[in-house]
Structure formats: C-alpha cells, structure tokens
C-alpha cells in the first residue's frame, strides 16, 4: 500500500464517544493468510484504495448489504481501535459518514475477536447484535 498522505485525505477527528472497536469484514481465505502472516495487509479493494476499509458498529450492517450481499465466505473481525494509533483515520465517505480507514497493516495482536458471518435461507448475513455492543 502507498504511504499515508495527510494532504490527500479529508480526515476528521473521531468522536470522543466512539466505539472502542472498529470492524473489518474479510473473506475467510484472506483471513487465513493473515493468521499465517501475523497481519492483514488488505483485500484487493483495500490495495486499490490505499488503505484498509473498516467500519464502526453502526456501519457494519450497511457495509455488508452494500458490498458483500449474499457472500457466504466472510468473517467479522473486531479490532481494538486504540491500538491502531495514528494509522487509523476517520474520513468522510458515502453519505457524509466518517468511516475508519487504516493506513498500514492490521496486526493480529490488535484483534479482539473474530466471528464467521453465516447466511440465512434468504442470503442475509446473520449478525448477533451483541457482537456490535461495546
């Protein structure tokens, strides 16, 4: 990934009331590679955009619907935001929402937990609301 260029982004400060977690939706295959390597270097889309796309708890469901509808080989990764340091930037994206973007690899030591995202009979992802509570 290219280095972070603060002049090329519209970074905003995160809310002091933000979640202690940010979330990554990743394929099981990509996560197996990350577990082998000790870090997640990003998906194809992440590499294209120059940062790792993350979501807040309030953004996870919409992100699944928009970018991963019907895809059944996914995991939800909870990441301790405070361990990402200055590489974590909240930037304005779709609809004016501030999304967390990670400019650098995601070290597995910052991962709090991971869950498989199964599909129901209609192809919707099954998420326990308790997973997204802090």
Short mmCIF file of C-alpha atoms in Angstrom, two decimals:
data_model
loop_
_atom_site.label_atom_id
_atom_site.label_comp_id
_atom_site.label_asym_id
_atom_site.label_seq_id
_atom_site.Cartn_x
_atom_site.Cartn_y
_atom_site.Cartn_z
CA UNK A 1 0.00 0.00 0.00
CA UNK A 2 1.22 3.54 -0.62
CA UNK A 3 2.24 5.56 2.45
CA UNK A 4 -0.36 7.72 4.14
CA UNK A 5 -0.50 11.22 2.69
CA UNK A 6 -2.43 13.53 5.04
CA UNK A 7 -2.74 16.18 2.32
CA UNK A 8 -4.61 13.72 0.09
CA UNK A 9 -7.39 12.95 2.56
CA UNK A 10 -10.25 14.70 4.28
CA UNK A 11 -9.53 13.29 7.72
CA UNK A 12 -11.72 14.32 10.63
CA UNK A 13 -11.27 13.75 14.31
CA UNK A 14 -13.24 10.80 15.70
CA UNK A 15 -15.94 11.45 18.25
CA UNK A 16 -14.75 11.12 21.87
CA UNK A 17 -17.73 8.79 22.30
CA UNK A 18 -16.73 6.42 19.51
CA UNK A 19 -16.69 2.69 19.94
CA UNK A 20 -13.59 1.06 21.34
CA UNK A 21 -13.80 -1.32 18.37
CA UNK A 22 -13.72 -0.92 14.63
CA UNK A 23 -14.63 -3.82 12.39
CA UNK A 24 -13.24 -5.46 9.27
CA UNK A 25 -15.29 -7.68 7.00
CA UNK A 26 -12.95 -10.09 5.30
CA UNK A 27 -13.11 -13.33 3.35
CA UNK A 28 -12.18 -16.45 5.25
CA UNK A 29 -9.41 -17.13 2.74
CA UNK A 30 -7.85 -13.69 3.22
CA UNK A 31 -8.08 -14.13 6.99
CA UNK A 32 -6.31 -17.50 6.83
CA UNK A 33 -3.42 -15.75 5.08
CA UNK A 34 -3.41 -13.03 7.76
CA UNK A 35 -3.30 -15.65 10.51
CA UNK A 36 -0.36 -17.32 8.81
CA UNK A 37 1.48 -14.00 8.35
CA UNK A 38 0.55 -12.36 11.68
CA UNK A 39 -1.01 -9.34 9.96
CA UNK A 40 -3.72 -8.46 7.45
CA UNK A 41 -2.31 -6.42 4.59
CA UNK A 42 -5.68 -5.66 3.00
CA UNK A 43 -8.09 -7.01 0.43
CA UNK A 44 -7.94 -6.32 -3.29
CA UNK A 45 -10.24 -3.31 -2.74
CA UNK A 46 -8.07 -2.09 0.14
CA UNK A 47 -4.96 -2.24 -2.04
CA UNK A 48 -6.75 -0.38 -4.83
CA UNK A 49 -7.77 2.43 -2.45
CA UNK A 50 -4.51 2.61 -0.48
CA UNK A 51 -5.94 1.85 2.96
CA UNK A 52 -7.80 -0.90 4.83
CA UNK A 53 -11.53 -0.23 4.89
CA UNK A 54 -13.05 -0.59 8.35
CA UNK A 55 -16.49 0.12 9.80
CA UNK A 56 -17.87 1.35 13.08
CA UNK A 57 -20.51 -0.74 14.83
CA UNK A 58 -23.23 1.46 13.31
CA UNK A 59 -21.83 0.92 9.79
CA UNK A 60 -21.29 -2.85 9.71
CA UNK A 61 -24.76 -3.92 8.55
CA UNK A 62 -24.96 -1.29 5.78
CA UNK A 63 -21.45 -2.20 4.62
CA UNK A 64 -22.44 -5.86 4.42
CA UNK A 65 -25.55 -5.04 2.38
CA UNK A 66 -23.75 -2.65 0.04
CA UNK A 67 -20.51 -4.53 -0.62
CA UNK A 68 -20.99 -8.17 0.43
CA UNK A 69 -24.65 -9.04 -0.26
CA UNK A 70 -25.14 -12.80 -0.44
CA UNK A 71 -21.44 -13.58 0.01
CA UNK A 72 -21.11 -16.52 2.37
CA UNK A 73 -17.38 -16.90 2.99
CA UNK A 74 -16.95 -13.94 5.33
CA UNK A 75 -15.68 -13.20 8.81
CA UNK A 76 -16.31 -10.19 11.02
CA UNK A 77 -13.16 -9.04 12.80
CA UNK A 78 -13.34 -6.77 15.87
CA UNK A 79 -10.27 -4.58 16.22
CA UNK A 80 -9.25 -2.55 19.28
CA UNK A 81 -9.21 0.94 17.78
CA UNK A 82 -6.92 2.40 20.43
CA UNK A 83 -4.15 0.00 19.39
CA UNK A 84 -4.04 1.27 15.81
CA UNK A 85 -2.51 4.63 16.67
CA UNK A 86 -2.15 7.38 14.12
CA UNK A 87 -2.56 4.92 11.24
CA UNK A 88 -6.32 4.95 11.96
CA UNK A 89 -8.06 7.89 10.29
CA UNK A 90 -11.77 8.69 10.23
CA UNK A 91 -12.57 10.08 6.80
CA UNK A 92 -15.75 11.31 5.18
CA UNK A 93 -17.12 8.83 2.68
CA UNK A 94 -20.54 7.84 1.34
CA UNK A 95 -23.46 9.88 2.58
CA UNK A 96 -21.17 12.15 4.58
CA UNK A 97 -20.43 9.44 7.16
CA UNK A 98 -16.96 9.26 8.69
CA UNK A 99 -15.51 5.80 8.09
CA UNK A 100 -12.43 4.38 9.80
CA UNK A 101 -9.53 3.75 7.41
CA UNK A 102 -6.30 2.06 8.42
CA UNK A 103 -3.15 3.23 6.64
CA UNK A 104 -0.92 0.26 7.25
CA UNK A 105 -1.22 -3.42 8.07
CA UNK A 106 -3.68 -4.70 10.64
CA UNK A 107 -1.61 -6.55 13.25
CA UNK A 108 -3.42 -9.57 14.64
CA UNK A 109 -2.36 -8.52 18.15
CA UNK A 110 -4.96 -5.70 17.82
CA UNK A 111 -7.80 -8.15 17.10
CA UNK A 112 -10.23 -8.68 19.97
CA UNK A 113 -12.27 -11.42 18.32
CA UNK A 114 -13.48 -12.88 15.03
CA UNK A 115 -16.80 -14.43 14.02
CA UNK A 116 -17.99 -16.29 10.95
CA UNK A 117 -20.76 -14.46 9.11
CA UNK A 118 -23.23 -17.12 8.07
CA UNK A 119 -26.18 -16.57 5.75
CA UNK A 120 -29.85 -17.29 6.39
CA UNK A 121 -32.04 -19.03 3.78
CA UNK A 122 -32.72 -15.69 2.08
CA UNK A 123 -29.00 -14.89 1.76
CA UNK A 124 -28.86 -12.30 4.54
CA UNK A 125 -25.90 -12.22 6.90
CA UNK A 126 -26.64 -13.37 10.43
CA UNK A 127 -25.20 -10.97 13.00
CA UNK A 128 -25.81 -11.13 16.72
CA UNK A 129 -26.45 -7.54 17.84
CA UNK A 130 -24.37 -8.25 20.97
CA UNK A 131 -21.28 -8.54 18.75
CA UNK A 132 -21.53 -4.83 17.95
CA UNK A 133 -22.04 -3.58 21.51
CA UNK A 134 -19.18 -2.09 23.46
#
